[in-house]
PDB file of C-alpha atoms in Angstrom:
ATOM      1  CA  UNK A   1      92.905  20.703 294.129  1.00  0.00           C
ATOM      2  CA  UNK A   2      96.207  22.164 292.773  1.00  0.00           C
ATOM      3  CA  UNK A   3      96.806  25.836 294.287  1.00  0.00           C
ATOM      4  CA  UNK A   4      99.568  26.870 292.495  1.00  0.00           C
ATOM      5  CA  UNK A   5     103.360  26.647 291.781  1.00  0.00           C
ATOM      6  CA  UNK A   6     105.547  26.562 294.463  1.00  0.00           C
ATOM      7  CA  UNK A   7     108.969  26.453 293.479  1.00  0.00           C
ATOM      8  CA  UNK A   8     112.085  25.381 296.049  1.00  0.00           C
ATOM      9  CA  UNK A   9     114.474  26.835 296.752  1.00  0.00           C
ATOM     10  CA  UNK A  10     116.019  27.993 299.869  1.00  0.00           C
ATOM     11  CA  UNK A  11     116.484  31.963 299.191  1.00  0.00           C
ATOM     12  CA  UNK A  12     118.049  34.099 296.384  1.00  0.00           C
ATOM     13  CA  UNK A  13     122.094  34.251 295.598  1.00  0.00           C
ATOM     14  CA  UNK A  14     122.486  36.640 292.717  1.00  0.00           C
ATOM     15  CA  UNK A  15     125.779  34.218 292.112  1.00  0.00           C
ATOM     16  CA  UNK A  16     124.073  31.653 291.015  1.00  0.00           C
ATOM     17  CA  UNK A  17     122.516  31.129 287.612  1.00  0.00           C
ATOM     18  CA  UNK A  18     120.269  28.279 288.819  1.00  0.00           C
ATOM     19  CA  UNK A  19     118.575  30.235 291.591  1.00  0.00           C
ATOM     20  CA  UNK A  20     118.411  33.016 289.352  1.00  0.00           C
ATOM     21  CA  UNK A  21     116.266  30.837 286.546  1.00  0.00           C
ATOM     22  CA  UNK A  22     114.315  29.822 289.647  1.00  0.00           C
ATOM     23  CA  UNK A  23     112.845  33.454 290.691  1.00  0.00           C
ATOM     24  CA  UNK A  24     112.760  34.359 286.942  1.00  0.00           C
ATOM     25  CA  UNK A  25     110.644  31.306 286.038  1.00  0.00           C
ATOM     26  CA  UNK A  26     107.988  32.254 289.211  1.00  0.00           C
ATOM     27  CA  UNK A  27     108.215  35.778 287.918  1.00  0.00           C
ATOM     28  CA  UNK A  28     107.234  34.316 284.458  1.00  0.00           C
ATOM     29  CA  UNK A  29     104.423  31.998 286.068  1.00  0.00           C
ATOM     30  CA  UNK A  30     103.021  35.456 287.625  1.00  0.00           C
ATOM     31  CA  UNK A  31     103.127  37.467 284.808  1.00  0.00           C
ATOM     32  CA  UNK A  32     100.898  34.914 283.170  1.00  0.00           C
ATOM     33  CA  UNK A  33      98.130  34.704 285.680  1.00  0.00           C
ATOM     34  CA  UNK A  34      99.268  31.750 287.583  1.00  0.00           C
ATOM     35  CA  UNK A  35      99.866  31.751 291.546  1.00  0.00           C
ATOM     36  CA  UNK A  36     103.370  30.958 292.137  1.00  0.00           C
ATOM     37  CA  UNK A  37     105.710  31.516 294.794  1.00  0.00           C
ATOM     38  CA  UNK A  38     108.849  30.555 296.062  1.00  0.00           C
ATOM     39  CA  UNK A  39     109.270  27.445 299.146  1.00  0.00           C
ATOM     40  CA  UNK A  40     110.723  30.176 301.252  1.00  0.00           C
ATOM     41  CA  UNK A  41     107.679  32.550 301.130  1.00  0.00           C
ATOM     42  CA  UNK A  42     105.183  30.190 302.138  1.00  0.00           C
ATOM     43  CA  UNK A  43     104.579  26.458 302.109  1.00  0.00           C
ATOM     44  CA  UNK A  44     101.755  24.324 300.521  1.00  0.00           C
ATOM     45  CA  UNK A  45     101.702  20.783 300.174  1.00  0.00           C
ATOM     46  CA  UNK A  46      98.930  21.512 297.515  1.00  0.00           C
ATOM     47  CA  UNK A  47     100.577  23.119 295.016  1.00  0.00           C
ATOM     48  CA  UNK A  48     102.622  21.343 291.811  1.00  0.00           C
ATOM     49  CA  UNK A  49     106.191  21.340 293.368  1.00  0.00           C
ATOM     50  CA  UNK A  50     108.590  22.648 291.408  1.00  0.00           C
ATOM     51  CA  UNK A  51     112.179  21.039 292.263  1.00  0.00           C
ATOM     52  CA  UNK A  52     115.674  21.780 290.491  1.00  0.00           C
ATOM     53  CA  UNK A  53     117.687  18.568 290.238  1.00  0.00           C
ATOM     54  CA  UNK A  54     119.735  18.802 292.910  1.00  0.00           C
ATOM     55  CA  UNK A  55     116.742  17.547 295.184  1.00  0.00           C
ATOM     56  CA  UNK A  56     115.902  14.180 295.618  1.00  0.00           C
ATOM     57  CA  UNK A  57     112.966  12.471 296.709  1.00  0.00           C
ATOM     58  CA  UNK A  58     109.633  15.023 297.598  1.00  0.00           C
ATOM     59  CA  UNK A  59     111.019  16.166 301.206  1.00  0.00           C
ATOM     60  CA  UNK A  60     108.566  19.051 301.180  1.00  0.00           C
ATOM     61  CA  UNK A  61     105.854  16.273 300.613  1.00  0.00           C
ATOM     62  CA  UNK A  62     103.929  17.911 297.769  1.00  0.00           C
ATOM     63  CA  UNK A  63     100.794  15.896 296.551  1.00  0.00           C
ATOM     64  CA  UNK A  64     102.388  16.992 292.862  1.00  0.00           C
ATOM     65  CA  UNK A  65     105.780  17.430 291.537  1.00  0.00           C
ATOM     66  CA  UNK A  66     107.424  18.320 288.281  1.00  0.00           C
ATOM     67  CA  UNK A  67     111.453  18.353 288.454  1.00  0.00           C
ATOM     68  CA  UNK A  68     113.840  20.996 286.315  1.00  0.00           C
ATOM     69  CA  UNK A  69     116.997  19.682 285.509  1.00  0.00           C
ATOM     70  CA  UNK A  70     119.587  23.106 285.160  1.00  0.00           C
ATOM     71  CA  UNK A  71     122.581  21.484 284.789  1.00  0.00           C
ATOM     72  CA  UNK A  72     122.248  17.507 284.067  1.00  0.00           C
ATOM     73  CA  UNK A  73     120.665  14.516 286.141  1.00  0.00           C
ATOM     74  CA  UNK A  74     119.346  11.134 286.294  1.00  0.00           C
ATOM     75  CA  UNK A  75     115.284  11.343 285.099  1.00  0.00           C
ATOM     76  CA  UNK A  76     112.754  10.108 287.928  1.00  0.00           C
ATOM     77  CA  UNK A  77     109.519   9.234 287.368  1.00  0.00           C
ATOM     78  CA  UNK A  78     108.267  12.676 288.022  1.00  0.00           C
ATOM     79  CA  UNK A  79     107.146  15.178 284.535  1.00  0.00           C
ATOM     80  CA  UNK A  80     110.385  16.321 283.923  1.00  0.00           C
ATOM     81  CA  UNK A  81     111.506  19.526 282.076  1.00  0.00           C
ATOM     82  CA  UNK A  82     115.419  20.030 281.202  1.00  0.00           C
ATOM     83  CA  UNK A  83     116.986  23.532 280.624  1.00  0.00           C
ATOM     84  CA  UNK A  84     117.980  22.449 277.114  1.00  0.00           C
ATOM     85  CA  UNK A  85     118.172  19.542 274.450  1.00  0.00           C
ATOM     86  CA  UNK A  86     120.107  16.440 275.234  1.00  0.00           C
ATOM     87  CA  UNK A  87     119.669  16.280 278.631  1.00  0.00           C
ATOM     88  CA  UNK A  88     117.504  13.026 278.610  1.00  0.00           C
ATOM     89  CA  UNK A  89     113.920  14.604 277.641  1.00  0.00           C
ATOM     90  CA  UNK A  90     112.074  16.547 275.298  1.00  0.00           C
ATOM     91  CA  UNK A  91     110.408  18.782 277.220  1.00  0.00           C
ATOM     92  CA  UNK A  92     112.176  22.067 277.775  1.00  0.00           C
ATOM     93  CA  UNK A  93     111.894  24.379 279.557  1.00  0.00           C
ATOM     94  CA  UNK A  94     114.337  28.118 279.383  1.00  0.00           C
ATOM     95  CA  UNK A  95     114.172  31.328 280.798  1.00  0.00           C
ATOM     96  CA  UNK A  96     115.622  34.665 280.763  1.00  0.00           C
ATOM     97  CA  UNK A  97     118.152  34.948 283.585  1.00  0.00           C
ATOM     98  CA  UNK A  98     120.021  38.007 282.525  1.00  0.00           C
ATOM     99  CA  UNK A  99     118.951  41.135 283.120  1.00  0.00           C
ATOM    100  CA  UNK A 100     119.594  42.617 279.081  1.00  0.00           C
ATOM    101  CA  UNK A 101     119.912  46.648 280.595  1.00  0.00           C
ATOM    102  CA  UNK A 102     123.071  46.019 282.447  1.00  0.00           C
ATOM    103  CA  UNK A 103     124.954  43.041 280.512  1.00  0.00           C
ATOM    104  CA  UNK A 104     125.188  45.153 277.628  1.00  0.00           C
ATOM    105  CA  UNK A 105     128.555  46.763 275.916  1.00  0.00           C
ATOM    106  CA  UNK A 106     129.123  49.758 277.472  1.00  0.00           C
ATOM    107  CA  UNK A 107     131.958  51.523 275.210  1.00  0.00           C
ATOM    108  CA  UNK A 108     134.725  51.631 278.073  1.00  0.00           C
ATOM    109  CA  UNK A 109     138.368  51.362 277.204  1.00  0.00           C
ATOM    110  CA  UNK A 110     138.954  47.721 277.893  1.00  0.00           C
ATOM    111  CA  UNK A 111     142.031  46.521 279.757  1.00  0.00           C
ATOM    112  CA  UNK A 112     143.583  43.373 281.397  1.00  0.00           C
ATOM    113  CA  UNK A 113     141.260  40.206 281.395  1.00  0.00           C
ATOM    114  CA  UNK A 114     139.030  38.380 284.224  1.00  0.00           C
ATOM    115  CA  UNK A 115     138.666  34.843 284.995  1.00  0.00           C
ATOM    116  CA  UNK A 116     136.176  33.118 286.272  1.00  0.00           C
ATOM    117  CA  UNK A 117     135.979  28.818 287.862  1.00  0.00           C
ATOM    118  CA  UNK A 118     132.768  28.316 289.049  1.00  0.00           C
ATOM    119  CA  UNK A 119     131.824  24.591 288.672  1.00  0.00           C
ATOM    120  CA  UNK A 120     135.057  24.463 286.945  1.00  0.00           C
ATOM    121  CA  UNK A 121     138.428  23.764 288.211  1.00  0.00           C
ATOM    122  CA  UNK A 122     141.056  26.591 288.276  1.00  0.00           C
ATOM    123  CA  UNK A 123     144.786  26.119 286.465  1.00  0.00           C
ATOM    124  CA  UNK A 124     147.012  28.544 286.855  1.00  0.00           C
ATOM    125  CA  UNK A 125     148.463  27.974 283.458  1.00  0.00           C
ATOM    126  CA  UNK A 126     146.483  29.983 281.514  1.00  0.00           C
ATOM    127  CA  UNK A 127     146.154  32.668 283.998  1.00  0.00           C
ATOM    128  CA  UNK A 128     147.969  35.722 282.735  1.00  0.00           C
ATOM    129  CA  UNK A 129     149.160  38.551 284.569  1.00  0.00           C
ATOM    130  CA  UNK A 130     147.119  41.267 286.278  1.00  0.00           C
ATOM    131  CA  UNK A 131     144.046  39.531 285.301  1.00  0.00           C
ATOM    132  CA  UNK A 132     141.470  39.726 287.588  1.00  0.00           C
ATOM    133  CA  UNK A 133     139.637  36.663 289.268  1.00  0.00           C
ATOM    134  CA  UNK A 134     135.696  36.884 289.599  1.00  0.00           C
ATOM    135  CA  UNK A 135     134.074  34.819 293.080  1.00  0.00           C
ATOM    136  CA  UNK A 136     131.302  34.801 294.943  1.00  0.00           C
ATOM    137  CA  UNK A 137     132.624  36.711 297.359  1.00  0.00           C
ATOM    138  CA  UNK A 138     134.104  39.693 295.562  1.00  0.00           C
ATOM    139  CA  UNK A 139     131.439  41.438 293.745  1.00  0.00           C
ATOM    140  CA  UNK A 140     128.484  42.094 295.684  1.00  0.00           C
ATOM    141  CA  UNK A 141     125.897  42.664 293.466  1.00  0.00           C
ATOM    142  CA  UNK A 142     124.561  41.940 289.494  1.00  0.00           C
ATOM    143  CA  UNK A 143     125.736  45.471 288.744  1.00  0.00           C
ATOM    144  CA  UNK A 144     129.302  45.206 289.552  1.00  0.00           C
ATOM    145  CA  UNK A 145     129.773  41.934 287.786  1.00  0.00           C
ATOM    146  CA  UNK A 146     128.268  43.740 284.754  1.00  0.00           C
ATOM    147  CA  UNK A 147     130.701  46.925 284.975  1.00  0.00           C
ATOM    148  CA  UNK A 148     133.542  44.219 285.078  1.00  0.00           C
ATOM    149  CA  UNK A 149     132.652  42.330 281.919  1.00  0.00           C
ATOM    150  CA  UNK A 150     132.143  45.838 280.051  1.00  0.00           C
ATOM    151  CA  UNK A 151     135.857  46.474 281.234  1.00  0.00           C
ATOM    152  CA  UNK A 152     137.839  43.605 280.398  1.00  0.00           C
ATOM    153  CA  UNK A 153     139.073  42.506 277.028  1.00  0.00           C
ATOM    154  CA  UNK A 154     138.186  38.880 277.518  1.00  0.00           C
ATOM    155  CA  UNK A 155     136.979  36.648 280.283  1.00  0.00           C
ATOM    156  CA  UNK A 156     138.876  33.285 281.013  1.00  0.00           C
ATOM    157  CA  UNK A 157     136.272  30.788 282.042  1.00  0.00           C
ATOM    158  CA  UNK A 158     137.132  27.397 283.343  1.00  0.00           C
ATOM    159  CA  UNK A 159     133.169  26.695 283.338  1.00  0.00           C
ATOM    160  CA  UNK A 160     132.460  25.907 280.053  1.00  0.00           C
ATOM    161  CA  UNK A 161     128.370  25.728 281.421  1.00  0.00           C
ATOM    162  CA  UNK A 162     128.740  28.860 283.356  1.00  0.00           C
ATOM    163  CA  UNK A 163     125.711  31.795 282.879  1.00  0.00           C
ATOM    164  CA  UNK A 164     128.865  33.593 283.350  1.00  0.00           C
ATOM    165  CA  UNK A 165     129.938  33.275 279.782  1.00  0.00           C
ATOM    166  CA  UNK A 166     126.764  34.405 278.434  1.00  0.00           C
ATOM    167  CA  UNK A 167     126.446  37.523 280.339  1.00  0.00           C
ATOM    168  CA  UNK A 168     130.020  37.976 279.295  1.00  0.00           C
ATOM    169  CA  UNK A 169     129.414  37.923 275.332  1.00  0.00           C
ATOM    170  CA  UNK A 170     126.187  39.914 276.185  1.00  0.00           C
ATOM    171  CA  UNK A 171     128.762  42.685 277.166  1.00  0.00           C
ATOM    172  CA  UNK A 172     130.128  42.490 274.027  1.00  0.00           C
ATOM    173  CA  UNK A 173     133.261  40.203 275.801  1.00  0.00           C
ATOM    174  CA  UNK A 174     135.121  37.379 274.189  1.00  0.00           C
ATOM    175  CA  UNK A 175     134.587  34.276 276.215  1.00  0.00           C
ATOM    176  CA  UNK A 176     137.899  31.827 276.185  1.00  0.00           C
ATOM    177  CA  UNK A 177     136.795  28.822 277.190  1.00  0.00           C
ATOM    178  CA  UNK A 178     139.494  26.494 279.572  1.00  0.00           C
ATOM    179  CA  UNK A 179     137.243  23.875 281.292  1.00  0.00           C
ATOM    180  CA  UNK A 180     136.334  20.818 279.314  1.00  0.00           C
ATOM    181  CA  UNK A 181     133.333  18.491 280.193  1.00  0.00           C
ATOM    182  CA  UNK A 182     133.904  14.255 279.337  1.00  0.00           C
ATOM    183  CA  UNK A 183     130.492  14.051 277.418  1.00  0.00           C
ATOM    184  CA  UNK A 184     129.877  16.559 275.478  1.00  0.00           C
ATOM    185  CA  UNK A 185     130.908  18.229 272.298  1.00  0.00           C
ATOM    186  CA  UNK A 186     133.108  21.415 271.755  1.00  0.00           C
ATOM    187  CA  UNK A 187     129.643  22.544 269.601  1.00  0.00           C
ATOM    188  CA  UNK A 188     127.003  21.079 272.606  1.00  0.00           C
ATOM    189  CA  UNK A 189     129.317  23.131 275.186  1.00  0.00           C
ATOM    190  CA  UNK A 190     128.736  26.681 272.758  1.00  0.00           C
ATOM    191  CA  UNK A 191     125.000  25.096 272.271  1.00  0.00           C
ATOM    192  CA  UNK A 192     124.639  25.168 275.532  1.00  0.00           C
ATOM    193  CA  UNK A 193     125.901  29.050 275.881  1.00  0.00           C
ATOM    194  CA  UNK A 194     123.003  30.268 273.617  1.00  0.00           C
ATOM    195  CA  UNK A 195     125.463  31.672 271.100  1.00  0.00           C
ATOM    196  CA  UNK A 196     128.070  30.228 268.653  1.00  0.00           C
ATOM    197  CA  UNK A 197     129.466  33.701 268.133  1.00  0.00           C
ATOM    198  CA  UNK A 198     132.623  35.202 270.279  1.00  0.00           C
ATOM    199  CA  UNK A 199     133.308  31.846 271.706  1.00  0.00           C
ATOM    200  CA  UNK A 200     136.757  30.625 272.129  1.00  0.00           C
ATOM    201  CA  UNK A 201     138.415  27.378 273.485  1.00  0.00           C
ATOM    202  CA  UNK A 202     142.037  28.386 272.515  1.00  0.00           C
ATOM    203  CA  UNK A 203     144.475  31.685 272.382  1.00  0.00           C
ATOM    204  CA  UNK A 204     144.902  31.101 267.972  1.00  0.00           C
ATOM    205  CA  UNK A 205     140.706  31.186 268.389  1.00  0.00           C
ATOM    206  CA  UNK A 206     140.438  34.167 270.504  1.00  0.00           C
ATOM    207  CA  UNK A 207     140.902  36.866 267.588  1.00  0.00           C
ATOM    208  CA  UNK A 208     138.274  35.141 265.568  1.00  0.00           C
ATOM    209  CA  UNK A 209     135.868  35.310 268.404  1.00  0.00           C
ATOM    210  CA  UNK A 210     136.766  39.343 269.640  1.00  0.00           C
ATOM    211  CA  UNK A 211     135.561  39.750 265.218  1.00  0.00           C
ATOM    212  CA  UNK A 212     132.178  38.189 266.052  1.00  0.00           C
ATOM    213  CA  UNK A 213     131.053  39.014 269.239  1.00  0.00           C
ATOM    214  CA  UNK A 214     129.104  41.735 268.774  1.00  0.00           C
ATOM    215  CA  UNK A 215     126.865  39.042 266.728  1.00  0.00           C
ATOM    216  CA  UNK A 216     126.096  37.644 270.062  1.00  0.00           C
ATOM    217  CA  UNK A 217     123.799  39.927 271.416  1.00  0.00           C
ATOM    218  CA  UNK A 218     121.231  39.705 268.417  1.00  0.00           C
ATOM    219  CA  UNK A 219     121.405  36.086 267.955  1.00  0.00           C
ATOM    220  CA  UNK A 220     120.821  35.344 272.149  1.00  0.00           C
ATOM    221  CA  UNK A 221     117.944  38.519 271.825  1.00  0.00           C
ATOM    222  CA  UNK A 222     116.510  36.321 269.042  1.00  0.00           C
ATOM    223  CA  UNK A 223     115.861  33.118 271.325  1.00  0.00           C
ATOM    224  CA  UNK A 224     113.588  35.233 273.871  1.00  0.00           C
ATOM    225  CA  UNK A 225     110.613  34.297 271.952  1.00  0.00           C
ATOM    226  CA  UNK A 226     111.415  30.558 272.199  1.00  0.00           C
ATOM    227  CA  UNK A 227     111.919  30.911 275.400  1.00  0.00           C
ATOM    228  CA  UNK A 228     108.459  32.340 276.193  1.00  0.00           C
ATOM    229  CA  UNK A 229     107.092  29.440 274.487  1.00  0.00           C
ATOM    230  CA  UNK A 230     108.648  27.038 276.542  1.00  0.00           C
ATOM    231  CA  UNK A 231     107.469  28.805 280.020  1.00  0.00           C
ATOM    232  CA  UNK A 232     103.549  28.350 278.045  1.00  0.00           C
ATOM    233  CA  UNK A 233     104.051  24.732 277.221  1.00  0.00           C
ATOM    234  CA  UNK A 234     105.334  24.503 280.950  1.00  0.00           C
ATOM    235  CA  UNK A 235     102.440  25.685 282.233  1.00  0.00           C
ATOM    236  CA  UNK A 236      99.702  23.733 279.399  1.00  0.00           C
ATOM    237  CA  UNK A 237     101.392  20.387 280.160  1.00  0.00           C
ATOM    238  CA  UNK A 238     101.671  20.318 284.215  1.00  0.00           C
ATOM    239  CA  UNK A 239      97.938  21.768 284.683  1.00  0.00           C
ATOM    240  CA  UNK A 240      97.164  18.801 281.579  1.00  0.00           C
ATOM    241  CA  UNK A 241      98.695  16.402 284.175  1.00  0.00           C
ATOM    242  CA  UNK A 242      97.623  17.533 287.975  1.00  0.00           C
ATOM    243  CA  UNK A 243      94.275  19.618 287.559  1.00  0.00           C
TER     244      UNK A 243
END
């Protein structure tokens, strides 16, 4: 008999977008009645495991598995939910990783610029002066990062699939897109940002896109609902499968 969701991961790094959609999709499982927890709390070979792509096999040996691709990978034979459209299944599966009272505009005075890598890969070329580069290592917590983004007049991102952008636009901050990915379209890369507006992948682009974001907010705000839909069809279809 299934006993619940357990959900893998290793432990929480408020760095990462993928660990963060990890604790907010048990938080969403809870606040719907379902027992869910995360692999480091407890372990039970019982429950539907949940794992994130990077995972291979079933090395926690659950008797049921569902996989969550957040980024892209190979489909197994496992039910199989993807973070968006196009990324080899129809069954989708989003949450809410940012927390909407601190990315938020904040009416500072805005000066210099950040940039930020990630998955990317860095080039000094279209790194200004004074701007300011954002790591894992340098801002300790969800609230810093936030005061940062309020504060700068745009953020360089050589991730063009970073949560980074998003909570960027959220603070009302032009994202200028330097990272490139082989497969996919300049529109899939701002698809997969939640938000065509104040998106920019050049400096002649970048005045357009200061114009419009403030239209990002509402538009992202407008997708919660979806969202919340997914996390139900999540839950209908894995309980359809293992109960």
């Amino acid at each position: 008999m299934v006993t619940g969701y357990e959900i893998w991961i290793g432990g929480y790094f408020h760095m990462s977008g993928g660990v963060r959609a990890l604790h907010v999709l048990r938080d969403e499982l809870v606040k719907r009645g379902m027992n869910a927890w995360m692999k480091y709390e407890r372990h039970d070979p019982q429950a539907i495991g949940v794992y994130p792509e990077i995972v291979p096999d079933n090395p926690e040996g659950y008797e049921c598995v569902t996989r969550w691709l957040l980024n892209t990978a190979d489909l197994t034979a496992d039910p199989t939910w993807a973070w968006e459209a196009g990324m080899g299944t129809d069954n989708l599966l989003t949450v809410n990783t940012i927390e909407l009272d601190l990315f938020k505009p904040a009416g500072k005075l805005r000066h210099d610029t950040a940039f930020w890598v990630g998955k990317g890969e860095k080039d000094e070329r279209f790194i200004p002066d004074h701007c300011v580069e954002i790591h894992r290592g340098n801002y300790p917590s969800r609230e810093s990062v936030a005061e940062l983004l309020q504060s700068v007049r745009y953020l360089i991102s050589f991730d063009p699939f970073s949560a980074m952008n998003l909570e960027a636009l959220l603070c009302g901050t032009p994202v200028l897109i330097r990272g490139h990915h082989p497969r996919m379209t300049r529109q899939q890369i701002i698809d997969h940002g939640w938000t065509p507006f104040g998106v920019a992948f050049s400096m002649e682009e970048l005045e357009d896109a200061q114009r419009e974001v403030h239209l990002a907010r509402d538009h992202y705000l407008s997708l919660l609902p979806v969202f919340d839909k997914r996390v139900d069809n999540f839950i209908t279809e894995t309980l359809r499968v293992y109960q």
